[in-house]
mmCIF file of C-alpha atoms in Angstrom:
data_model
loop_
_atom_site.group_PDB
_atom_site.id
_atom_site.type_symbol
_atom_site.label_atom_id
_atom_site.label_comp_id
_atom_site.label_asym_id
_atom_site.label_seq_id
_atom_site.Cartn_x
_atom_site.Cartn_y
_atom_site.Cartn_z
ATOM 1 C CA MET D 1 24.263 26.597 3.114
ATOM 2 C CA LYS D 2 23.186 24.712 0.014
ATOM 3 C CA ASN D 3 19.653 25.508 -1.193
ATOM 4 C CA LEU D 4 17.925 22.232 -2.084
ATOM 5 C CA THR D 5 14.901 23.892 -3.708
ATOM 6 C CA SER D 6 16.727 25.941 -6.357
ATOM 7 C CA ASP D 7 15.521 23.592 -9.112
ATOM 8 C CA LEU D 8 11.909 23.618 -7.849
ATOM 9 C CA PRO D 9 9.274 26.307 -8.481
ATOM 10 C CA PRO D 10 8.567 28.799 -5.688
ATOM 11 C CA LEU D 11 5.830 27.810 -3.281
ATOM 12 C CA ARG D 12 2.511 29.673 -3.447
ATOM 13 C CA ALA D 13 1.082 28.533 -0.125
ATOM 14 C CA THR D 14 1.888 30.495 3.019
ATOM 15 C CA ARG D 15 1.129 27.957 5.770
ATOM 16 C CA VAL D 16 3.806 25.377 6.478
ATOM 17 C CA LEU D 17 1.691 22.239 6.090
ATOM 18 C CA ASP D 18 0.046 23.614 2.936
ATOM 19 C CA GLN D 19 3.528 24.196 1.515
ATOM 20 C CA LEU D 20 4.366 20.573 2.309
ATOM 21 C CA ARG D 21 1.240 19.363 0.496
ATOM 22 C CA GLU D 22 1.999 21.612 -2.477
ATOM 23 C CA ARG D 23 5.534 20.254 -2.852
ATOM 24 C CA ILE D 24 4.428 16.625 -2.487
ATOM 25 C CA ARG D 25 1.813 17.048 -5.207
ATOM 26 C CA TYR D 26 4.251 18.809 -7.517
ATOM 27 C CA LEU D 27 6.624 15.847 -7.204
ATOM 28 C CA HIS D 28 3.746 13.389 -7.820
ATOM 29 C CA TYR D 29 3.941 11.567 -4.513
ATOM 30 C CA SER D 30 0.937 9.429 -3.606
ATOM 31 C CA LEU D 31 -1.930 10.615 -1.446
ATOM 32 C CA ARG D 32 -0.961 8.031 1.163
ATOM 33 C CA THR D 33 2.574 9.480 1.336
ATOM 34 C CA GLU D 34 1.139 12.979 1.571
ATOM 35 C CA LYS D 35 -1.049 12.056 4.552
ATOM 36 C CA THR D 36 1.858 10.296 6.259
ATOM 37 C CA TYR D 37 4.345 13.150 5.802
ATOM 38 C CA VAL D 38 1.818 15.779 6.899
ATOM 39 C CA TYR D 39 1.034 13.718 10.003
ATOM 40 C CA TRP D 40 4.668 13.446 11.088
ATOM 41 C CA VAL D 41 5.574 17.079 10.382
ATOM 42 C CA ARG D 42 2.481 18.205 12.284
ATOM 43 C CA THR D 43 3.424 15.920 15.178
ATOM 44 C CA PHE D 44 6.974 17.306 15.126
ATOM 45 C CA ILE D 45 5.716 20.909 15.290
ATOM 46 C CA ARG D 46 3.278 20.136 18.102
ATOM 47 C CA PHE D 47 5.973 18.279 20.030
ATOM 48 C CA HIS D 48 7.979 21.519 20.099
ATOM 49 C CA ARG D 49 4.940 23.622 21.083
ATOM 50 C CA LEU D 50 4.215 25.104 17.658
ATOM 51 C CA ARG D 51 7.659 26.562 17.029
ATOM 52 C CA HIS D 52 8.381 27.215 13.364
ATOM 53 C CA PRO D 53 10.545 24.378 11.928
ATOM 54 C CA ALA D 54 12.916 26.885 10.303
ATOM 55 C CA GLN D 55 13.881 28.012 13.809
ATOM 56 C CA MET D 56 14.734 24.480 14.904
ATOM 57 C CA GLY D 57 17.695 22.297 14.069
ATOM 58 C CA ARG D 58 19.640 19.228 15.093
ATOM 59 C CA ALA D 59 18.840 19.311 18.807
ATOM 60 C CA GLU D 60 15.087 19.563 18.230
ATOM 61 C CA ILE D 61 15.014 16.839 15.568
ATOM 62 C CA GLU D 62 17.106 14.480 17.697
ATOM 63 C CA ALA D 63 14.843 15.145 20.684
ATOM 64 C CA PHE D 64 11.749 14.331 18.630
ATOM 65 C CA LEU D 65 13.179 11.146 17.124
ATOM 66 C CA GLY D 66 14.458 10.091 20.547
ATOM 67 C CA TRP D 67 10.985 10.628 22.010
ATOM 68 C CA LEU D 68 9.481 8.423 19.303
ATOM 69 C CA ALA D 69 11.976 5.637 19.999
ATOM 70 C CA ASP D 70 12.104 5.838 23.814
ATOM 71 C CA GLU D 71 8.743 7.165 24.979
ATOM 72 C CA ARG D 72 6.384 5.984 22.265
ATOM 73 C CA ALA D 73 8.452 2.871 21.454
ATOM 74 C CA VAL D 74 7.511 3.004 17.769
ATOM 75 C CA SER D 75 8.715 0.290 15.423
ATOM 76 C CA ALA D 76 11.847 0.735 13.319
ATOM 77 C CA SER D 77 9.752 1.169 10.160
ATOM 78 C CA THR D 78 7.611 3.876 11.792
ATOM 79 C CA HIS D 79 10.752 5.648 13.032
ATOM 80 C CA LYS D 80 12.175 5.637 9.495
ATOM 81 C CA GLN D 81 8.866 6.959 8.196
ATOM 82 C CA ALA D 82 9.025 9.951 10.533
ATOM 83 C CA LEU D 83 12.666 10.554 9.617
ATOM 84 C CA SER D 84 11.850 10.460 5.891
ATOM 85 C CA ALA D 85 9.050 12.972 6.405
ATOM 86 C CA LEU D 86 11.388 15.419 8.174
ATOM 87 C CA LEU D 87 14.128 14.982 5.566
ATOM 88 C CA PHE D 88 11.661 15.711 2.768
ATOM 89 C CA PHE D 89 10.190 18.681 4.613
ATOM 90 C CA TYR D 90 13.494 20.347 5.447
ATOM 91 C CA GLY D 91 15.060 19.568 2.071
ATOM 92 C CA LYS D 92 12.204 20.081 -0.415
ATOM 93 C CA VAL D 93 10.062 22.648 1.411
ATOM 94 C CA LEU D 94 12.422 24.718 3.571
ATOM 95 C CA GLY D 95 15.454 24.126 1.345
ATOM 96 C CA ILE D 96 17.685 23.323 4.322
ATOM 97 C CA ASP D 97 20.372 20.663 3.965
ATOM 98 C CA LEU D 98 20.775 18.337 6.953
ATOM 99 C CA PRO D 99 24.029 16.421 6.309
ATOM 100 C CA TRP D 100 24.335 15.522 10.012
ATOM 101 C CA MET D 101 21.179 13.404 9.724
ATOM 102 C CA ASN D 102 23.398 10.512 8.665
ATOM 103 C CA ASP D 103 24.963 10.577 12.144
ATOM 104 C CA ILE D 104 21.652 10.153 13.955
ATOM 105 C CA GLY D 105 21.150 6.698 15.392
ATOM 106 C CA ARG D 106 18.393 4.664 13.783
ATOM 107 C CA PRO D 107 16.563 1.696 15.301
ATOM 108 C CA ARG D 108 17.660 -1.586 13.785
ATOM 109 C CA THR D 109 15.041 -3.326 11.680
ATOM 110 C CA LYS D 110 14.357 -6.795 13.035
ATOM 111 C CA ARG D 111 13.652 -9.544 10.582
ATOM 112 C CA ARG D 112 10.241 -11.044 11.192
ATOM 113 C CA LEU D 113 8.846 -14.122 9.497
ATOM 114 C CA PRO D 114 5.592 -13.278 7.701
ATOM 115 C CA VAL D 115 2.285 -14.819 8.725
ATOM 116 C CA VAL D 116 1.327 -17.446 6.148
ATOM 117 C CA LEU D 117 -1.938 -19.353 5.749
ATOM 118 C CA THR D 118 -2.164 -22.895 4.443
ATOM 119 C CA PRO D 119 -4.339 -23.522 1.352
ATOM 120 C CA ASP D 120 -6.976 -25.090 3.621
ATOM 121 C CA GLU D 121 -7.008 -22.012 5.865
ATOM 122 C CA VAL D 122 -7.281 -19.719 2.841
ATOM 123 C CA ALA D 123 -10.222 -21.761 1.499
ATOM 124 C CA ARG D 124 -12.028 -21.621 4.854
ATOM 125 C CA LEU D 125 -11.416 -17.890 5.095
ATOM 126 C CA LEU D 126 -12.648 -17.117 1.579
ATOM 127 C CA CYS D 127 -15.892 -19.000 2.221
ATOM 128 C CA LEU D 128 -16.725 -16.541 4.999
ATOM 129 C CA ILE D 129 -16.203 -13.390 2.891
ATOM 130 C CA ALA D 130 -19.184 -12.302 0.826
ATOM 131 C CA GLY D 131 -19.745 -10.568 -2.505
ATOM 132 C CA GLU D 132 -17.134 -8.415 -4.170
ATOM 133 C CA HIS D 133 -14.990 -8.561 -1.021
ATOM 134 C CA ARG D 134 -14.567 -12.301 -1.608
ATOM 135 C CA LEU D 135 -13.606 -11.714 -5.235
ATOM 136 C CA LEU D 136 -11.008 -9.138 -4.234
ATOM 137 C CA ALA D 137 -9.579 -11.529 -1.622
ATOM 138 C CA GLN D 138 -9.459 -14.307 -4.233
ATOM 139 C CA LEU D 139 -7.659 -11.970 -6.613
ATOM 140 C CA LEU D 140 -5.093 -10.972 -3.984
ATOM 141 C CA TYR D 141 -4.357 -14.603 -3.150
ATOM 142 C CA GLY D 142 -4.431 -15.692 -6.789
ATOM 143 C CA THR D 143 -2.057 -13.008 -8.072
ATOM 144 C CA GLY D 144 0.007 -11.861 -5.062
ATOM 145 C CA MET D 145 -1.045 -8.228 -5.481
ATOM 146 C CA ARG D 146 -0.919 -5.764 -2.628
ATOM 147 C CA ILE D 147 -4.308 -4.575 -1.412
ATOM 148 C CA ASN D 148 -3.970 -1.105 -2.983
ATOM 149 C CA GLU D 149 -2.859 -2.622 -6.280
ATOM 150 C CA GLY D 150 -6.036 -4.705 -6.354
ATOM 151 C CA LEU D 151 -8.267 -1.797 -5.382
ATOM 152 C CA ARG D 152 -6.801 0.459 -8.087
ATOM 153 C CA LEU D 153 -7.359 -2.000 -10.934
ATOM 154 C CA ARG D 154 -8.950 -0.445 -14.029
ATOM 155 C CA VAL D 155 -11.064 -2.249 -16.608
ATOM 156 C CA LYS D 156 -8.286 -1.918 -19.189
ATOM 157 C CA ASP D 157 -5.809 -3.695 -16.883
ATOM 158 C CA ILE D 158 -7.518 -7.094 -17.196
ATOM 159 C CA ASP D 159 -6.693 -9.114 -20.328
ATOM 160 C CA PHE D 160 -9.027 -12.113 -20.423
ATOM 161 C CA GLU D 161 -7.548 -13.409 -23.679
ATOM 162 C CA ARG D 162 -3.995 -13.625 -22.350
ATOM 163 C CA LEU D 163 -5.078 -14.435 -18.776
ATOM 164 C CA THR D 164 -3.054 -11.461 -17.568
ATOM 165 C CA VAL D 165 -3.551 -8.666 -15.062
ATOM 166 C CA ILE D 166 -1.392 -5.566 -15.439
ATOM 167 C CA VAL D 167 -0.465 -3.951 -12.139
ATOM 168 C CA ARG D 168 0.033 -0.235 -12.783
ATOM 169 C CA GLU D 169 2.339 1.915 -10.674
ATOM 170 C CA GLY D 170 3.034 -0.656 -8.001
ATOM 171 C CA LYS D 171 5.503 -0.018 -5.206
ATOM 172 C CA GLY D 172 8.298 2.145 -6.569
ATOM 173 C CA GLY D 173 6.069 3.310 -9.433
ATOM 174 C CA LYS D 174 6.763 0.151 -11.458
ATOM 175 C CA ASP D 175 4.340 -1.778 -13.673
ATOM 176 C CA ARG D 176 4.291 -5.569 -13.809
ATOM 177 C CA ALA D 177 2.208 -8.392 -15.265
ATOM 178 C CA VAL D 178 0.709 -11.174 -13.143
ATOM 179 C CA MET D 179 -1.399 -14.198 -14.015
ATOM 180 C CA LEU D 180 -5.195 -14.121 -14.079
ATOM 181 C CA PRO D 181 -6.532 -17.268 -12.367
ATOM 182 C CA GLU D 182 -8.822 -19.089 -14.806
ATOM 183 C CA CYS D 183 -11.336 -19.818 -12.040
ATOM 184 C CA LEU D 184 -11.847 -16.059 -11.600
ATOM 185 C CA ILE D 185 -12.691 -15.260 -15.237
ATOM 186 C CA TRP D 186 -16.457 -15.487 -14.851
ATOM 187 C CA PRO D 187 -16.592 -13.879 -11.393
ATOM 188 C CA LEU D 188 -14.565 -10.972 -12.800
ATOM 189 C CA ARG D 189 -16.815 -10.672 -15.836
ATOM 190 C CA GLU D 190 -19.817 -10.537 -13.512
ATOM 191 C CA GLN D 191 -18.054 -7.911 -11.383
ATOM 192 C CA LEU D 192 -17.394 -5.811 -14.485
ATOM 193 C CA ALA D 193 -21.062 -6.087 -15.412
ATOM 194 C CA ARG D 194 -22.010 -4.685 -12.003
ATOM 195 C CA ALA D 195 -19.392 -1.947 -12.355
ATOM 196 C CA ARG D 196 -20.780 -1.115 -15.805
ATOM 197 C CA VAL D 197 -24.168 -0.317 -14.266
ATOM 198 C CA LEU D 198 -22.517 2.295 -12.013
ATOM 199 C CA TRP D 199 -20.511 3.674 -14.919
ATOM 200 C CA ASP D 200 -23.641 3.994 -17.068
ATOM 201 C CA ASP D 201 -25.426 5.784 -14.234
ATOM 202 C CA ASP D 202 -22.543 8.257 -13.840
ATOM 203 C CA ARG D 203 -22.514 9.003 -17.551
ATOM 204 C CA ARG D 204 -26.274 9.406 -17.699
ATOM 205 C CA CYS D 205 -26.191 11.856 -14.778
ATOM 206 C CA GLY D 206 -23.206 13.766 -16.162
ATOM 207 C CA ARG D 207 -21.027 13.164 -13.101
ATOM 208 C CA ALA D 208 -17.268 13.710 -13.067
ATOM 209 C CA GLY D 209 -15.069 10.868 -14.281
ATOM 210 C CA VAL D 210 -12.724 8.808 -12.142
ATOM 211 C CA GLU D 211 -9.381 10.021 -10.823
ATOM 212 C CA MET D 212 -6.571 9.896 -13.372
ATOM 213 C CA PRO D 213 -2.859 9.435 -12.613
ATOM 214 C CA ASP D 214 -0.551 12.441 -12.873
ATOM 215 C CA ALA D 215 -1.317 14.738 -15.824
ATOM 216 C CA LEU D 216 -3.262 12.253 -17.962
ATOM 217 C CA ALA D 217 -6.506 14.104 -17.250
ATOM 218 C CA ARG D 218 -5.099 17.115 -19.147
ATOM 219 C CA LYS D 219 -3.473 15.061 -21.874
ATOM 220 C CA TYR D 220 -6.610 12.989 -22.484
ATOM 221 C CA PRO D 221 -9.511 15.196 -21.315
ATOM 222 C CA ARG D 222 -12.233 12.578 -21.865
ATOM 223 C CA ALA D 223 -10.376 9.497 -20.698
ATOM 224 C CA ASP D 224 -11.574 9.829 -17.100
ATOM 225 C CA ALA D 225 -15.154 9.260 -18.276
ATOM 226 C CA SER D 226 -14.302 6.259 -20.482
ATOM 227 C CA TRP D 227 -15.203 2.682 -19.585
ATOM 228 C CA ALA D 228 -11.599 1.518 -20.040
ATOM 229 C CA TRP D 229 -10.392 3.722 -17.157
ATOM 230 C CA PHE D 230 -13.246 2.846 -14.793
ATOM 231 C CA TRP D 231 -12.560 0.937 -11.575
ATOM 232 C CA VAL D 232 -12.967 -2.830 -11.447
ATOM 233 C CA PHE D 233 -14.059 -2.429 -7.812
ATOM 234 C CA PRO D 234 -15.906 0.916 -7.700
ATOM 235 C CA GLN D 235 -17.325 2.402 -4.525
ATOM 236 C CA ALA D 236 -21.128 2.417 -4.398
ATOM 237 C CA GLU D 237 -21.292 6.040 -3.234
ATOM 238 C CA HIS D 238 -19.598 9.189 -4.514
ATOM 239 C CA ALA D 239 -17.022 11.074 -2.485
ATOM 240 C CA VAL D 240 -15.098 14.354 -2.560
ATOM 241 C CA ASP D 241 -11.627 14.048 -4.046
ATOM 242 C CA PRO D 242 -9.296 15.175 -1.198
ATOM 243 C CA ARG D 243 -6.948 16.950 -3.593
ATOM 244 C CA SER D 244 -9.169 18.491 -6.275
ATOM 245 C CA GLY D 245 -12.412 18.808 -4.307
ATOM 246 C CA VAL D 246 -14.315 17.216 -7.212
ATOM 247 C CA VAL D 247 -17.179 14.882 -6.321
ATOM 248 C CA ARG D 248 -16.539 11.612 -8.156
ATOM 249 C CA ARG D 249 -16.693 7.842 -7.770
ATOM 250 C CA HIS D 250 -13.703 6.375 -6.004
ATOM 251 C CA HIS D 251 -12.609 2.750 -5.921
ATOM 252 C CA MET D 252 -13.581 0.567 -2.968
ATOM 253 C CA TYR D 253 -12.084 1.846 0.278
ATOM 254 C CA ASP D 254 -9.353 -0.289 1.790
ATOM 255 C CA GLN D 255 -10.850 0.108 5.268
ATOM 256 C CA THR D 256 -14.127 -1.413 4.057
ATOM 257 C CA PHE D 257 -12.361 -4.491 2.741
ATOM 258 C CA GLN D 258 -10.102 -4.782 5.784
ATOM 259 C CA ARG D 259 -13.090 -4.797 8.129
ATOM 260 C CA ALA D 260 -14.809 -7.529 6.094
ATOM 261 C CA PHE D 261 -11.579 -9.545 6.096
ATOM 262 C CA LYS D 262 -11.118 -9.160 9.850
ATOM 263 C CA ARG D 263 -14.662 -10.344 10.535
ATOM 264 C CA ALA D 264 -14.025 -13.432 8.418
ATOM 265 C CA VAL D 265 -10.781 -14.191 10.284
ATOM 266 C CA VAL D 266 -12.626 -14.031 13.612
ATOM 267 C CA ARG D 267 -15.413 -16.299 12.361
ATOM 268 C CA THR D 268 -12.894 -18.784 10.995
ATOM 269 C CA GLY D 269 -11.350 -19.133 14.440
ATOM 270 C CA LEU D 270 -7.811 -18.653 13.155
ATOM 271 C CA THR D 271 -5.247 -17.890 15.841
ATOM 272 C CA LYS D 272 -2.834 -16.475 13.256
ATOM 273 C CA LEU D 273 -2.785 -12.674 13.037
ATOM 274 C CA ALA D 274 -3.938 -12.617 9.424
ATOM 275 C CA THR D 275 -4.523 -9.424 7.435
ATOM 276 C CA PRO D 276 -5.258 -8.898 3.732
ATOM 277 C CA HIS D 277 -1.471 -8.694 3.182
ATOM 278 C CA THR D 278 -1.233 -12.245 4.530
ATOM 279 C CA LEU D 279 -2.817 -13.405 1.259
ATOM 280 C CA ARG D 280 0.217 -12.034 -0.598
ATOM 281 C CA HIS D 281 2.570 -13.919 1.736
ATOM 282 C CA SER D 282 0.518 -17.080 1.294
ATOM 283 C CA PHE D 283 0.631 -16.683 -2.503
ATOM 284 C CA ALA D 284 4.436 -16.473 -2.511
ATOM 285 C CA THR D 285 4.841 -19.437 -0.179
ATOM 286 C CA ALA D 286 2.434 -21.571 -2.213
ATOM 287 C CA LEU D 287 4.399 -20.868 -5.420
ATOM 288 C CA LEU D 288 7.694 -21.840 -3.804
ATOM 289 C CA GLN D 289 6.134 -25.009 -2.424
ATOM 290 C CA SER D 290 4.955 -25.829 -5.944
ATOM 291 C CA GLY D 291 8.552 -25.699 -7.191
ATOM 292 C CA TYR D 292 8.680 -22.288 -8.896
ATOM 293 C CA ASP D 293 12.087 -20.615 -8.696
ATOM 294 C CA ILE D 294 12.756 -17.631 -6.494
ATOM 295 C CA ARG D 295 13.356 -15.237 -9.420
ATOM 296 C CA THR D 296 9.930 -15.987 -10.888
ATOM 297 C CA VAL D 297 8.290 -15.303 -7.540
ATOM 298 C CA GLN D 298 10.327 -12.105 -7.173
ATOM 299 C CA ASP D 299 9.093 -10.885 -10.559
ATOM 300 C CA LEU D 300 5.453 -11.666 -9.781
ATOM 301 C CA LEU D 301 5.635 -9.906 -6.413
ATOM 302 C CA GLY D 302 7.410 -6.874 -7.846
ATOM 303 C CA HIS D 303 10.311 -6.995 -5.396
ATOM 304 C CA ALA D 304 13.300 -4.865 -6.380
ATOM 305 C CA ASP D 305 15.709 -7.113 -4.464
ATOM 306 C CA VAL D 306 15.604 -10.902 -4.412
ATOM 307 C CA ALA D 307 16.688 -10.751 -0.770
ATOM 308 C CA THR D 308 13.177 -9.497 0.058
ATOM 309 C CA THR D 309 11.674 -12.552 -1.620
ATOM 310 C CA MET D 310 14.090 -14.897 0.156
ATOM 311 C CA ILE D 311 12.215 -14.380 3.431
ATOM 312 C CA TYR D 312 9.611 -16.870 2.187
ATOM 313 C CA THR D 313 12.199 -19.625 1.944
ATOM 314 C CA HIS D 314 12.572 -19.391 5.728
ATOM 315 C CA VAL D 315 8.834 -19.940 6.153
ATOM 316 C CA LEU D 316 9.094 -23.151 4.141
ATOM 317 C CA LYS D 317 11.666 -24.680 6.441
ATOM 318 C CA VAL D 318 10.497 -27.379 8.831
ATOM 319 C CA GLY D 319 10.877 -26.282 12.461
ATOM 320 C CA GLY D 320 14.490 -26.544 13.621
ATOM 321 C CA GLY D 321 15.814 -26.757 10.068
ATOM 322 C CA GLY D 322 14.372 -30.245 9.560
ATOM 323 C CA VAL D 323 16.184 -31.777 12.547
ATOM 324 C CA ARG D 324 14.197 -34.500 14.336
ATOM 325 C CA SER D 325 13.714 -33.692 18.001
ATOM 326 C CA PRO D 326 15.197 -36.235 20.467
ATOM 327 C CA MET D 327 11.885 -36.021 22.309
ATOM 328 C CA ASP D 328 10.269 -37.947 19.468
ATOM 329 C CA ALA D 329 12.833 -40.745 19.872
ATOM 330 C CA LEU D 330 11.963 -41.454 23.495
ATOM 331 C CA PRO D 331 9.998 -44.633 24.167
ATOM 332 C CA ALA D 332 6.419 -44.294 25.296
ATOM 333 C CA PRO D 333 5.975 -44.103 29.104
ATOM 334 C CA GLY D 334 5.777 -47.519 30.723
ATOM 335 C CA LEU D 335 7.518 -49.290 27.836
ATOM 336 C CA SER D 336 10.999 -50.737 28.021
ATOM 337 C CA PRO D 337 13.472 -49.312 25.553
#
C-alpha cells in the first residue's frame, strides 16, 4: 500500500484528533478548515462507537457517508465537506491511500439562484445597521468582498491614494485588488482613528501583537506589533489565540456582525433570506446591470472560473426569459375584447 505521508515529517502528537490538527497546521490550512475537518473526523469516529479509524475501511466510510445523505439529509456541499475531511485524514495523517473513494456515489450539487437585493433594499438595510457594523456592510457591498476578507483587512491593505483595497489570501489563497468606494474614504479614516486608539493602548500595555500569516512572525519578529499590520476592524476585547494560546487582539468576530445584520434584516421587513454574503451577490448583479463585462466582475470577485460568475446573469433575466405572459393580454373583466 502506498504511504502518502512519506514526504511529510513524523507526527509528534499521540491522539488522533491532535495528529489531525498538527498536520493541518503544518500544511498551513486555515483555522476554519481545521475546525471543520476535526468536526467531521470526530463525528465519523463517534458514529462507529469510538473505533480507531485505522481499523476501519471502505464499508465503514460508505456507511457513514450514506448516513449523512439518507438519515441526516445534509446538503451536497456538506456531504463533500465531510468526504474531503476523511480523505485528508486518511491520506495525510494515517498515510492510507483510498483509491476506491472515486467509486463512492456523491450527491449531485443543485444549482441555486443567489438571493439578490435591489439598491433600494440595500440602502434601507444599511440604514438600520449601526456603527462599525454598518461600515463593514457598506464595504462588503461596495467591493464584493466575502465577509472574512473584510474582517481580515489590515491597515496596510487600504490605499487611499489609488482608491484600492488589497484582498490578501482570499479563497484559494489568492490576492486581488478591488475598488475603494469614494464615499467610504472618510468613514474608513474615522474607523482607522478608532482602531489606532486600541493599537496605542496595546503598545502602551505591552500586549502581544496581532496574528500573523504563516511564518511571517518569525521572519519579521516586530511586524505583529506594527500599525501597518493592525486590523481595520479590531475586536474591542482580547482573546486567547486558539492555536498558540497567546492572549492578543483579534479582528471583529463574524458572528457579531452576522447577528447585527440579521437584526437589521428583520427590522427592514425583507422577506428575502438575506445574509452578509447576499451583499456580495448584490454587488455582482449591480455591476452587470451597469454594463460591466463578465470578466471584469469575475476578476473583482476572485472567481477561478467564469462559469461561477455566470450565475449572476441568470438573476438578471426577466421572469420567463422576458416572455410576456398571455395573462397580461386578457381584457379586463366585464369589457368586450
